[in-house]
PDB file of C-alpha atoms in Angstrom:
ATOM      1  CA  UNK A   1     -16.418   0.233-155.758  1.00  0.00           C
ATOM      2  CA  UNK A   2     -16.288   4.233-155.496  1.00  0.00           C
ATOM      3  CA  UNK A   3     -15.910   5.778-152.197  1.00  0.00           C
ATOM      4  CA  UNK A   4     -19.634   6.961-152.186  1.00  0.00           C
ATOM      5  CA  UNK A   5     -20.736   3.464-152.917  1.00  0.00           C
ATOM      6  CA  UNK A   6     -18.960   2.204-150.005  1.00  0.00           C
ATOM      7  CA  UNK A   7     -20.407   4.926-147.699  1.00  0.00           C
ATOM      8  CA  UNK A   8     -23.899   4.051-148.875  1.00  0.00           C
ATOM      9  CA  UNK A   9     -23.072   0.316-148.257  1.00  0.00           C
ATOM     10  CA  UNK A  10     -21.863   0.967-144.731  1.00  0.00           C
ATOM     11  CA  UNK A  11     -25.000   3.029-143.966  1.00  0.00           C
ATOM     12  CA  UNK A  12     -27.347   0.497-145.260  1.00  0.00           C
ATOM     13  CA  UNK A  13     -25.290  -2.271-143.168  1.00  0.00           C
ATOM     14  CA  UNK A  14     -25.734   0.177-139.998  1.00  0.00           C
ATOM     15  CA  UNK A  15     -29.260   0.496-140.539  1.00  0.00           C
ATOM     16  CA  UNK A  16     -30.133  -3.204-140.854  1.00  0.00           C
ATOM     17  CA  UNK A  17     -27.885  -3.906-137.717  1.00  0.00           C
ATOM     18  CA  UNK A  18     -29.922  -1.280-135.745  1.00  0.00           C
ATOM     19  CA  UNK A  19     -33.093  -2.759-137.107  1.00  0.00           C
ATOM     20  CA  UNK A  20     -32.008  -6.356-136.202  1.00  0.00           C
ATOM     21  CA  UNK A  21     -30.957  -5.127-132.726  1.00  0.00           C
ATOM     22  CA  UNK A  22     -34.460  -3.493-132.182  1.00  0.00           C
ATOM     23  CA  UNK A  23     -36.266  -6.717-133.368  1.00  0.00           C
ATOM     24  CA  UNK A  24     -34.317  -8.875-130.877  1.00  0.00           C
ATOM     25  CA  UNK A  25     -35.475  -9.527-127.236  1.00  0.00           C
ATOM     26  CA  UNK A  26     -33.073  -9.298-124.454  1.00  0.00           C
ATOM     27  CA  UNK A  27     -31.177 -12.788-123.658  1.00  0.00           C
ATOM     28  CA  UNK A  28     -32.539 -15.187-121.071  1.00  0.00           C
ATOM     29  CA  UNK A  29     -35.788 -14.773-119.105  1.00  0.00           C
ATOM     30  CA  UNK A  30     -38.311 -11.908-119.362  1.00  0.00           C
ATOM     31  CA  UNK A  31     -39.978 -11.459-116.170  1.00  0.00           C
ATOM     32  CA  UNK A  32     -42.489  -8.592-115.097  1.00  0.00           C
ATOM     33  CA  UNK A  33     -43.733  -7.666-111.720  1.00  0.00           C
ATOM     34  CA  UNK A  34     -44.936  -4.361-112.347  1.00  0.00           C
ATOM     35  CA  UNK A  35     -47.032  -2.530-115.374  1.00  0.00           C
ATOM     36  CA  UNK A  36     -44.165   0.010-115.575  1.00  0.00           C
ATOM     37  CA  UNK A  37     -41.758  -2.703-116.264  1.00  0.00           C
ATOM     38  CA  UNK A  38     -44.070  -4.118-119.099  1.00  0.00           C
ATOM     39  CA  UNK A  39     -44.243  -0.368-120.610  1.00  0.00           C
ATOM     40  CA  UNK A  40     -40.626  -0.132-120.476  1.00  0.00           C
ATOM     41  CA  UNK A  41     -39.886  -3.211-121.987  1.00  0.00           C
ATOM     42  CA  UNK A  42     -42.023  -2.436-125.040  1.00  0.00           C
ATOM     43  CA  UNK A  43     -40.482   0.875-125.320  1.00  0.00           C
ATOM     44  CA  UNK A  44     -36.895  -0.482-125.408  1.00  0.00           C
ATOM     45  CA  UNK A  45     -37.582  -3.659-127.465  1.00  0.00           C
ATOM     46  CA  UNK A  46     -40.370  -2.562-129.534  1.00  0.00           C
ATOM     47  CA  UNK A  47     -40.068  -5.401-132.001  1.00  0.00           C
ATOM     48  CA  UNK A  48     -39.256  -8.286-129.635  1.00  0.00           C
ATOM     49  CA  UNK A  49     -40.665 -11.429-131.227  1.00  0.00           C
ATOM     50  CA  UNK A  50     -38.771 -14.557-129.749  1.00  0.00           C
ATOM     51  CA  UNK A  51     -38.287 -14.805-126.009  1.00  0.00           C
ATOM     52  CA  UNK A  52     -35.256 -17.085-125.508  1.00  0.00           C
ATOM     53  CA  UNK A  53     -36.205 -18.039-121.897  1.00  0.00           C
ATOM     54  CA  UNK A  54     -39.189 -18.070-119.599  1.00  0.00           C
ATOM     55  CA  UNK A  55     -41.931 -15.219-119.932  1.00  0.00           C
ATOM     56  CA  UNK A  56     -43.218 -14.609-116.475  1.00  0.00           C
ATOM     57  CA  UNK A  57     -46.031 -12.249-115.505  1.00  0.00           C
ATOM     58  CA  UNK A  58     -46.080 -11.447-111.678  1.00  0.00           C
ATOM     59  CA  UNK A  59     -47.205  -8.922-109.130  1.00  0.00           C
ATOM     60  CA  UNK A  60     -49.244  -5.797-110.250  1.00  0.00           C
ATOM     61  CA  UNK A  61     -49.194  -6.163-113.986  1.00  0.00           C
ATOM     62  CA  UNK A  62     -52.722  -5.124-115.452  1.00  0.00           C
ATOM     63  CA  UNK A  63     -52.226  -5.017-119.137  1.00  0.00           C
ATOM     64  CA  UNK A  64     -50.576  -7.388-121.483  1.00  0.00           C
ATOM     65  CA  UNK A  65     -51.208  -5.356-124.818  1.00  0.00           C
ATOM     66  CA  UNK A  66     -47.719  -3.773-125.046  1.00  0.00           C
ATOM     67  CA  UNK A  67     -46.401  -7.568-125.453  1.00  0.00           C
ATOM     68  CA  UNK A  68     -48.348  -8.239-128.581  1.00  0.00           C
ATOM     69  CA  UNK A  69     -45.191  -8.405-130.645  1.00  0.00           C
ATOM     70  CA  UNK A  70     -44.187 -11.481-128.879  1.00  0.00           C
ATOM     71  CA  UNK A  71     -44.669 -14.694-131.108  1.00  0.00           C
ATOM     72  CA  UNK A  72     -42.759 -17.463-129.316  1.00  0.00           C
ATOM     73  CA  UNK A  73     -41.300 -18.376-125.996  1.00  0.00           C
ATOM     74  CA  UNK A  74     -38.640 -20.740-125.754  1.00  0.00           C
ATOM     75  CA  UNK A  75     -39.384 -22.081-122.216  1.00  0.00           C
ATOM     76  CA  UNK A  76     -42.200 -21.714-119.946  1.00  0.00           C
ATOM     77  CA  UNK A  77     -44.799 -19.187-119.720  1.00  0.00           C
ATOM     78  CA  UNK A  78     -45.671 -18.282-116.138  1.00  0.00           C
ATOM     79  CA  UNK A  79     -48.606 -16.164-115.406  1.00  0.00           C
ATOM     80  CA  UNK A  80     -49.199 -15.236-111.633  1.00  0.00           C
ATOM     81  CA  UNK A  81     -50.308 -11.670-111.252  1.00  0.00           C
ATOM     82  CA  UNK A  82     -52.351 -10.134-108.426  1.00  0.00           C
ATOM     83  CA  UNK A  83     -54.530  -7.831-110.358  1.00  0.00           C
ATOM     84  CA  UNK A  84     -54.645  -8.794-113.901  1.00  0.00           C
ATOM     85  CA  UNK A  85     -58.352  -9.145-115.176  1.00  0.00           C
ATOM     86  CA  UNK A  86     -57.965  -9.985-118.843  1.00  0.00           C
ATOM     87  CA  UNK A  87     -54.853 -11.758-120.378  1.00  0.00           C
ATOM     88  CA  UNK A  88     -54.696 -11.800-124.189  1.00  0.00           C
ATOM     89  CA  UNK A  89     -51.419 -13.063-125.766  1.00  0.00           C
ATOM     90  CA  UNK A  90     -52.392 -11.541-129.331  1.00  0.00           C
ATOM     91  CA  UNK A  91     -49.129 -12.710-131.099  1.00  0.00           C
ATOM     92  CA  UNK A  92     -48.065 -15.759-129.276  1.00  0.00           C
ATOM     93  CA  UNK A  93     -47.513 -18.644-131.659  1.00  0.00           C
ATOM     94  CA  UNK A  94     -45.451 -21.145-129.856  1.00  0.00           C
ATOM     95  CA  UNK A  95     -44.337 -22.148-126.189  1.00  0.00           C
ATOM     96  CA  UNK A  96     -41.405 -24.239-125.583  1.00  0.00           C
ATOM     97  CA  UNK A  97     -42.064 -25.367-122.100  1.00  0.00           C
ATOM     98  CA  UNK A  98     -44.808 -25.479-119.447  1.00  0.00           C
ATOM     99  CA  UNK A  99     -47.817 -23.015-119.009  1.00  0.00           C
ATOM    100  CA  UNK A 100     -48.962 -22.193-115.556  1.00  0.00           C
ATOM    101  CA  UNK A 101     -51.751 -19.784-114.945  1.00  0.00           C
ATOM    102  CA  UNK A 102     -52.680 -18.974-111.380  1.00  0.00           C
ATOM    103  CA  UNK A 103     -54.549 -15.536-111.327  1.00  0.00           C
ATOM    104  CA  UNK A 104     -57.076 -14.639-108.639  1.00  0.00           C
ATOM    105  CA  UNK A 105     -58.713 -11.644-110.488  1.00  0.00           C
ATOM    106  CA  UNK A 106     -58.406 -13.060-114.044  1.00  0.00           C
ATOM    107  CA  UNK A 107     -61.706 -13.545-115.917  1.00  0.00           C
ATOM    108  CA  UNK A 108     -60.496 -13.937-119.502  1.00  0.00           C
ATOM    109  CA  UNK A 109     -57.630 -15.949-120.965  1.00  0.00           C
ATOM    110  CA  UNK A 110     -56.982 -15.699-124.546  1.00  0.00           C
ATOM    111  CA  UNK A 111     -54.424 -17.202-127.099  1.00  0.00           C
ATOM    112  CA  UNK A 112     -55.736 -16.187-130.419  1.00  0.00           C
ATOM    113  CA  UNK A 113     -52.775 -17.242-132.358  1.00  0.00           C
ATOM    114  CA  UNK A 114     -51.262 -20.082-130.323  1.00  0.00           C
ATOM    115  CA  UNK A 115     -50.470 -23.305-132.320  1.00  0.00           C
ATOM    116  CA  UNK A 116     -48.350 -25.509-130.040  1.00  0.00           C
ATOM    117  CA  UNK A 117     -47.213 -25.884-126.531  1.00  0.00           C
ATOM    118  CA  UNK A 118     -44.060 -28.075-125.759  1.00  0.00           C
ATOM    119  CA  UNK A 119     -44.918 -29.161-122.154  1.00  0.00           C
ATOM    120  CA  UNK A 120     -47.949 -29.237-119.654  1.00  0.00           C
ATOM    121  CA  UNK A 121     -50.768 -26.567-119.500  1.00  0.00           C
ATOM    122  CA  UNK A 122     -52.174 -25.847-115.930  1.00  0.00           C
ATOM    123  CA  UNK A 123     -54.895 -23.356-115.218  1.00  0.00           C
ATOM    124  CA  UNK A 124     -56.082 -23.307-111.703  1.00  0.00           C
ATOM    125  CA  UNK A 125     -56.750 -21.299-108.488  1.00  0.00           C
ATOM    126  CA  UNK A 126     -58.304 -18.694-110.728  1.00  0.00           C
ATOM    127  CA  UNK A 127     -61.992 -18.403-109.351  1.00  0.00           C
ATOM    128  CA  UNK A 128     -63.007 -15.603-111.624  1.00  0.00           C
ATOM    129  CA  UNK A 129     -61.845 -17.059-114.894  1.00  0.00           C
ATOM    130  CA  UNK A 130     -65.069 -17.648-117.224  1.00  0.00           C
ATOM    131  CA  UNK A 131     -63.514 -17.880-120.586  1.00  0.00           C
ATOM    132  CA  UNK A 132     -60.537 -19.839-121.933  1.00  0.00           C
ATOM    133  CA  UNK A 133     -59.821 -19.560-125.738  1.00  0.00           C
ATOM    134  CA  UNK A 134     -56.903 -21.034-127.877  1.00  0.00           C
ATOM    135  CA  UNK A 135     -58.859 -21.538-131.141  1.00  0.00           C
ATOM    136  CA  UNK A 136     -55.562 -22.206-133.290  1.00  0.00           C
ATOM    137  CA  UNK A 137     -54.143 -24.518-130.863  1.00  0.00           C
ATOM    138  CA  UNK A 138     -53.264 -27.765-132.377  1.00  0.00           C
ATOM    139  CA  UNK A 139     -50.934 -29.805-129.982  1.00  0.00           C
ATOM    140  CA  UNK A 140     -49.889 -29.849-126.302  1.00  0.00           C
ATOM    141  CA  UNK A 141     -47.233 -32.371-125.905  1.00  0.00           C
ATOM    142  CA  UNK A 142     -47.737 -32.826-122.372  1.00  0.00           C
ATOM    143  CA  UNK A 143     -51.046 -32.709-119.985  1.00  0.00           C
ATOM    144  CA  UNK A 144     -53.937 -30.253-119.903  1.00  0.00           C
ATOM    145  CA  UNK A 145     -55.280 -29.591-116.309  1.00  0.00           C
ATOM    146  CA  UNK A 146     -57.849 -27.016-115.514  1.00  0.00           C
ATOM    147  CA  UNK A 147     -59.767 -26.691-112.388  1.00  0.00           C
ATOM    148  CA  UNK A 148     -61.767 -23.334-112.626  1.00  0.00           C
ATOM    149  CA  UNK A 149     -65.089 -23.075-110.784  1.00  0.00           C
ATOM    150  CA  UNK A 150     -66.561 -20.357-112.927  1.00  0.00           C
ATOM    151  CA  UNK A 151     -65.417 -21.526-116.498  1.00  0.00           C
ATOM    152  CA  UNK A 152     -68.378 -21.258-118.737  1.00  0.00           C
ATOM    153  CA  UNK A 153     -66.614 -20.759-122.081  1.00  0.00           C
ATOM    154  CA  UNK A 154     -63.912 -22.981-123.635  1.00  0.00           C
ATOM    155  CA  UNK A 155     -62.669 -22.783-127.142  1.00  0.00           C
ATOM    156  CA  UNK A 156     -59.940 -25.491-128.167  1.00  0.00           C
ATOM    157  CA  UNK A 157     -61.708 -26.159-131.426  1.00  0.00           C
ATOM    158  CA  UNK A 158     -58.613 -27.273-133.220  1.00  0.00           C
ATOM    159  CA  UNK A 159     -57.002 -29.282-130.649  1.00  0.00           C
ATOM    160  CA  UNK A 160     -55.588 -32.528-132.297  1.00  0.00           C
ATOM    161  CA  UNK A 161     -53.236 -34.019-129.779  1.00  0.00           C
ATOM    162  CA  UNK A 162     -52.594 -33.810-125.913  1.00  0.00           C
ATOM    163  CA  UNK A 163     -51.261 -36.466-123.546  1.00  0.00           C
ATOM    164  CA  UNK A 164     -53.990 -35.991-121.056  1.00  0.00           C
ATOM    165  CA  UNK A 165     -57.060 -33.869-120.232  1.00  0.00           C
ATOM    166  CA  UNK A 166     -58.086 -33.650-116.559  1.00  0.00           C
ATOM    167  CA  UNK A 167     -60.815 -31.179-115.193  1.00  0.00           C
ATOM    168  CA  UNK A 168     -62.704 -30.942-112.189  1.00  0.00           C
ATOM    169  CA  UNK A 169     -65.485 -28.487-110.780  1.00  0.00           C
ATOM    170  CA  UNK A 170     -66.043 -26.194-113.824  1.00  0.00           C
ATOM    171  CA  UNK A 171     -69.314 -24.718-114.932  1.00  0.00           C
ATOM    172  CA  UNK A 172     -69.230 -25.813-118.585  1.00  0.00           C
ATOM    173  CA  UNK A 173     -72.405 -27.137-120.179  1.00  0.00           C
ATOM    174  CA  UNK A 174     -70.553 -28.479-123.021  1.00  0.00           C
ATOM    175  CA  UNK A 175     -67.225 -29.802-123.529  1.00  0.00           C
ATOM    176  CA  UNK A 176     -66.252 -30.234-127.231  1.00  0.00           C
ATOM    177  CA  UNK A 177     -62.976 -31.130-128.690  1.00  0.00           C
ATOM    178  CA  UNK A 178     -64.044 -31.972-132.194  1.00  0.00           C
ATOM    179  CA  UNK A 179     -60.615 -32.310-133.789  1.00  0.00           C
ATOM    180  CA  UNK A 180     -58.953 -34.177-130.981  1.00  0.00           C
ATOM    181  CA  UNK A 181     -57.438 -37.371-132.274  1.00  0.00           C
ATOM    182  CA  UNK A 182     -54.445 -38.413-130.184  1.00  0.00           C
ATOM    183  CA  UNK A 183     -55.065 -38.629-126.293  1.00  0.00           C
ATOM    184  CA  UNK A 184     -53.892 -41.045-123.961  1.00  0.00           C
ATOM    185  CA  UNK A 185     -56.050 -40.002-120.715  1.00  0.00           C
ATOM    186  CA  UNK A 186     -59.208 -38.125-120.164  1.00  0.00           C
ATOM    187  CA  UNK A 187     -60.920 -37.443-116.928  1.00  0.00           C
ATOM    188  CA  UNK A 188     -63.827 -35.141-115.961  1.00  0.00           C
ATOM    189  CA  UNK A 189     -64.856 -34.929-112.194  1.00  0.00           C
ATOM    190  CA  UNK A 190     -67.404 -33.064-110.033  1.00  0.00           C
ATOM    191  CA  UNK A 191     -69.168 -30.893-112.424  1.00  0.00           C
ATOM    192  CA  UNK A 192     -72.764 -29.835-111.938  1.00  0.00           C
ATOM    193  CA  UNK A 193     -73.655 -28.024-115.174  1.00  0.00           C
ATOM    194  CA  UNK A 194     -71.832 -30.270-117.792  1.00  0.00           C
ATOM    195  CA  UNK A 195     -74.235 -31.848-119.965  1.00  0.00           C
ATOM    196  CA  UNK A 196     -72.356 -33.029-123.067  1.00  0.00           C
ATOM    197  CA  UNK A 197     -68.887 -34.258-123.863  1.00  0.00           C
ATOM    198  CA  UNK A 198     -67.663 -34.487-127.725  1.00  0.00           C
ATOM    199  CA  UNK A 199     -64.686 -36.528-128.558  1.00  0.00           C
ATOM    200  CA  UNK A 200     -65.909 -37.925-131.810  1.00  0.00           C
ATOM    201  CA  UNK A 201     -62.586 -38.514-133.356  1.00  0.00           C
ATOM    202  CA  UNK A 202     -60.852 -40.424-130.491  1.00  0.00           C
ATOM    203  CA  UNK A 203     -60.459 -44.095-131.260  1.00  0.00           C
ATOM    204  CA  UNK A 204     -58.303 -45.310-128.287  1.00  0.00           C
ATOM    205  CA  UNK A 205     -57.486 -44.405-124.717  1.00  0.00           C
ATOM    206  CA  UNK A 206     -55.367 -45.501-121.908  1.00  0.00           C
ATOM    207  CA  UNK A 207     -57.744 -44.197-119.278  1.00  0.00           C
ATOM    208  CA  UNK A 208     -61.220 -42.909-119.438  1.00  0.00           C
ATOM    209  CA  UNK A 209     -62.768 -41.546-116.202  1.00  0.00           C
ATOM    210  CA  UNK A 210     -65.972 -39.760-115.458  1.00  0.00           C
ATOM    211  CA  UNK A 211     -67.276 -39.191-111.755  1.00  0.00           C
ATOM    212  CA  UNK A 212     -69.632 -37.063-109.928  1.00  0.00           C
ATOM    213  CA  UNK A 213     -71.015 -35.276-112.943  1.00  0.00           C
ATOM    214  CA  UNK A 214     -74.617 -34.322-111.892  1.00  0.00           C
ATOM    215  CA  UNK A 215     -76.016 -33.291-115.079  1.00  0.00           C
ATOM    216  CA  UNK A 216     -73.941 -35.179-117.725  1.00  0.00           C
ATOM    217  CA  UNK A 217     -76.264 -37.058-120.199  1.00  0.00           C
ATOM    218  CA  UNK A 218     -74.487 -37.259-123.659  1.00  0.00           C
ATOM    219  CA  UNK A 219     -71.206 -38.446-124.750  1.00  0.00           C
ATOM    220  CA  UNK A 220     -69.903 -38.633-128.284  1.00  0.00           C
ATOM    221  CA  UNK A 221     -67.162 -41.102-128.529  1.00  0.00           C
ATOM    222  CA  UNK A 222     -68.604 -42.822-131.521  1.00  0.00           C
ATOM    223  CA  UNK A 223     -65.333 -44.137-132.910  1.00  0.00           C
ATOM    224  CA  UNK A 224     -63.828 -45.274-129.509  1.00  0.00           C
ATOM    225  CA  UNK A 225     -62.679 -48.865-129.988  1.00  0.00           C
ATOM    226  CA  UNK A 226     -60.299 -49.485-126.939  1.00  0.00           C
ATOM    227  CA  UNK A 227     -59.709 -48.222-123.564  1.00  0.00           C
ATOM    228  CA  UNK A 228     -57.282 -49.775-121.045  1.00  0.00           C
ATOM    229  CA  UNK A 229     -59.015 -48.338-117.854  1.00  0.00           C
ATOM    230  CA  UNK A 230     -62.590 -47.295-117.754  1.00  0.00           C
ATOM    231  CA  UNK A 231     -64.180 -45.654-114.656  1.00  0.00           C
ATOM    232  CA  UNK A 232     -67.562 -44.343-115.143  1.00  0.00           C
ATOM    233  CA  UNK A 233     -69.347 -43.768-111.615  1.00  0.00           C
ATOM    234  CA  UNK A 234     -71.783 -41.350-110.004  1.00  0.00           C
ATOM    235  CA  UNK A 235     -73.225 -39.811-112.805  1.00  0.00           C
ATOM    236  CA  UNK A 236     -76.991 -39.835-112.225  1.00  0.00           C
ATOM    237  CA  UNK A 237     -78.122 -38.383-115.476  1.00  0.00           C
ATOM    238  CA  UNK A 238     -75.873 -40.714-117.816  1.00  0.00           C
ATOM    239  CA  UNK A 239     -78.136 -43.591-119.058  1.00  0.00           C
ATOM    240  CA  UNK A 240     -76.441 -44.129-122.475  1.00  0.00           C
ATOM    241  CA  UNK A 241     -73.269 -45.716-122.594  1.00  0.00           C
ATOM    242  CA  UNK A 242     -72.914 -47.607-125.806  1.00  0.00           C
ATOM    243  CA  UNK A 243     -70.091 -45.425-126.837  1.00  0.00           C
ATOM    244  CA  UNK A 244     -68.158 -48.039-124.375  1.00  0.00           C
ATOM    245  CA  UNK A 245     -69.583 -51.164-126.204  1.00  0.00           C
ATOM    246  CA  UNK A 246     -66.711 -51.845-128.347  1.00  0.00           C
ATOM    247  CA  UNK A 247     -64.125 -51.121-125.870  1.00  0.00           C
ATOM    248  CA  UNK A 248     -65.675 -53.229-123.095  1.00  0.00           C
ATOM    249  CA  UNK A 249     -65.269 -56.307-125.568  1.00  0.00           C
ATOM    250  CA  UNK A 250     -61.482 -56.079-125.276  1.00  0.00           C
ATOM    251  CA  UNK A 251     -61.108 -54.558-122.028  1.00  0.00           C
ATOM    252  CA  UNK A 252     -59.732 -56.366-118.753  1.00  0.00           C
ATOM    253  CA  UNK A 253     -62.430 -56.757-116.345  1.00  0.00           C
ATOM    254  CA  UNK A 254     -60.176 -55.726-113.549  1.00  0.00           C
ATOM    255  CA  UNK A 255     -59.839 -52.403-114.972  1.00  0.00           C
ATOM    256  CA  UNK A 256     -63.230 -51.423-115.590  1.00  0.00           C
ATOM    257  CA  UNK A 257     -65.957 -49.726-113.330  1.00  0.00           C
ATOM    258  CA  UNK A 258     -69.418 -48.814-114.227  1.00  0.00           C
ATOM    259  CA  UNK A 259     -71.693 -48.083-111.295  1.00  0.00           C
ATOM    260  CA  UNK A 260     -74.107 -45.698-109.822  1.00  0.00           C
ATOM    261  CA  UNK A 261     -75.151 -43.929-113.247  1.00  0.00           C
ATOM    262  CA  UNK A 262     -78.571 -43.797-114.601  1.00  0.00           C
ATOM    263  CA  UNK A 263     -80.381 -46.972-115.477  1.00  0.00           C
ATOM    264  CA  UNK A 264     -78.943 -48.071-118.846  1.00  0.00           C
ATOM    265  CA  UNK A 265     -75.454 -47.301-117.600  1.00  0.00           C
ATOM    266  CA  UNK A 266     -75.527 -48.683-114.267  1.00  0.00           C
ATOM    267  CA  UNK A 267     -73.506 -51.920-114.844  1.00  0.00           C
ATOM    268  CA  UNK A 268     -71.153 -53.411-117.255  1.00  0.00           C
ATOM    269  CA  UNK A 269     -73.524 -56.332-117.931  1.00  0.00           C
ATOM    270  CA  UNK A 270     -76.336 -53.730-118.527  1.00  0.00           C
ATOM    271  CA  UNK A 271     -74.247 -51.788-120.866  1.00  0.00           C
ATOM    272  CA  UNK A 272     -73.296 -54.976-123.012  1.00  0.00           C
ATOM    273  CA  UNK A 273     -76.767 -56.279-122.884  1.00  0.00           C
ATOM    274  CA  UNK A 274     -78.696 -53.007-124.325  1.00  0.00           C
ATOM    275  CA  UNK A 275     -75.707 -51.947-126.581  1.00  0.00           C
ATOM    276  CA  UNK A 276     -74.826 -55.068-128.402  1.00  0.00           C
ATOM    277  CA  UNK A 277     -78.671 -55.812-128.764  1.00  0.00           C
ATOM    278  CA  UNK A 278     -79.072 -52.368-130.263  1.00  0.00           C
ATOM    279  CA  UNK A 279     -76.325 -52.875-132.839  1.00  0.00           C
ATOM    280  CA  UNK A 280     -77.646 -56.033-134.345  1.00  0.00           C
ATOM    281  CA  UNK A 281     -80.574 -55.865-136.928  1.00  0.00           C
ATOM    282  CA  UNK A 282     -83.771 -57.882-136.564  1.00  0.00           C
ATOM    283  CA  UNK A 283     -82.969 -61.627-136.855  1.00  0.00           C
ATOM    284  CA  UNK A 284     -84.875 -64.851-136.451  1.00  0.00           C
ATOM    285  CA  UNK A 285     -84.737 -67.223-133.536  1.00  0.00           C
ATOM    286  CA  UNK A 286     -81.486 -68.923-134.099  1.00  0.00           C
ATOM    287  CA  UNK A 287     -79.934 -65.418-134.403  1.00  0.00           C
ATOM    288  CA  UNK A 288     -81.562 -64.249-131.286  1.00  0.00           C
ATOM    289  CA  UNK A 289     -80.040 -67.427-129.412  1.00  0.00           C
ATOM    290  CA  UNK A 290     -76.671 -66.729-130.802  1.00  0.00           C
ATOM    291  CA  UNK A 291     -76.868 -63.046-129.464  1.00  0.00           C
ATOM    292  CA  UNK A 292     -78.183 -64.108-126.153  1.00  0.00           C
ATOM    293  CA  UNK A 293     -75.344 -66.565-125.777  1.00  0.00           C
ATOM    294  CA  UNK A 294     -72.598 -64.113-126.680  1.00  0.00           C
ATOM    295  CA  UNK A 295     -74.179 -61.708-124.195  1.00  0.00           C
ATOM    296  CA  UNK A 296     -73.957 -64.062-121.436  1.00  0.00           C
ATOM    297  CA  UNK A 297     -70.497 -65.170-122.298  1.00  0.00           C
ATOM    298  CA  UNK A 298     -69.341 -61.389-122.009  1.00  0.00           C
ATOM    299  CA  UNK A 299     -71.262 -60.680-118.956  1.00  0.00           C
ATOM    300  CA  UNK A 300     -69.667 -64.018-117.413  1.00  0.00           C
ATOM    301  CA  UNK A 301     -66.201 -62.946-118.657  1.00  0.00           C
ATOM    302  CA  UNK A 302     -66.453 -59.863-116.789  1.00  0.00           C
ATOM    303  CA  UNK A 303     -68.097 -61.572-113.640  1.00  0.00           C
ATOM    304  CA  UNK A 304     -65.296 -63.947-113.437  1.00  0.00           C
ATOM    305  CA  UNK A 305     -62.708 -61.227-113.864  1.00  0.00           C
ATOM    306  CA  UNK A 306     -63.952 -59.351-110.996  1.00  0.00           C
ATOM    307  CA  UNK A 307     -64.174 -62.462-108.813  1.00  0.00           C
ATOM    308  CA  UNK A 308     -60.460 -63.460-109.871  1.00  0.00           C
ATOM    309  CA  UNK A 309     -59.272 -59.914-108.570  1.00  0.00           C
TER     310      UNK A 309
END
């Protein structure tokens, strides 16, 4: 190799090394308390993509757009600012730990590219938050909890798996998770505007709980076949609970509560009587007698179960 070629090779290697250094994030956690720190970070690490620890947003941070190059966070994402009104993590695709968002001035939280979270997601104490979107998110390995009084828009259209979902006191009119297949626990409590829930792909649950939802009248759980614990109470507009019929036939009576809903879903016996009858086509007298006998046996099974406990 000529001396000239060696010099060219050294220059190319140096250029690649410099480029790689610019693309790297600093080691460990990346924490911001002021907007100046965010801006300086973007200037110092303009191509930072993979944060090796925690990414934390605190204090007086007001603009996250300089962090658009970040595509992964190895540990937790913590967003606890005082003044931030819109949070968009434009390039973020994966989070390796828990997500915590507590932001009193935040009105919009967006993850347009996020695909996976390896931990829990908790969004709470953010009274101004009206919109939460993560349209590409497919999996949360832990729990999803949100308590957001002003929330009117939720987009988790591709979420397929999560350990549990719990929400209380939001302003959604529709809670739709059409891609969700794998979930262990689902609970919705204390809503005034929520009319419908769509969990059409879910086949089994460990826990299903609905309580104190003033406007809830429609639930799509058409494929549900089993639920270990069922609690459906104080939903005054909910009069159709046939989505529970299959699960009720195999459930432990001690773990089922259906009460104080609209007529049609006011008791276990009522749900079984209405829904099993609806599922059977017109039959003759003998068929009706068999159906009636089955209904009596099912109702008696639940009644005896409650007395035993």
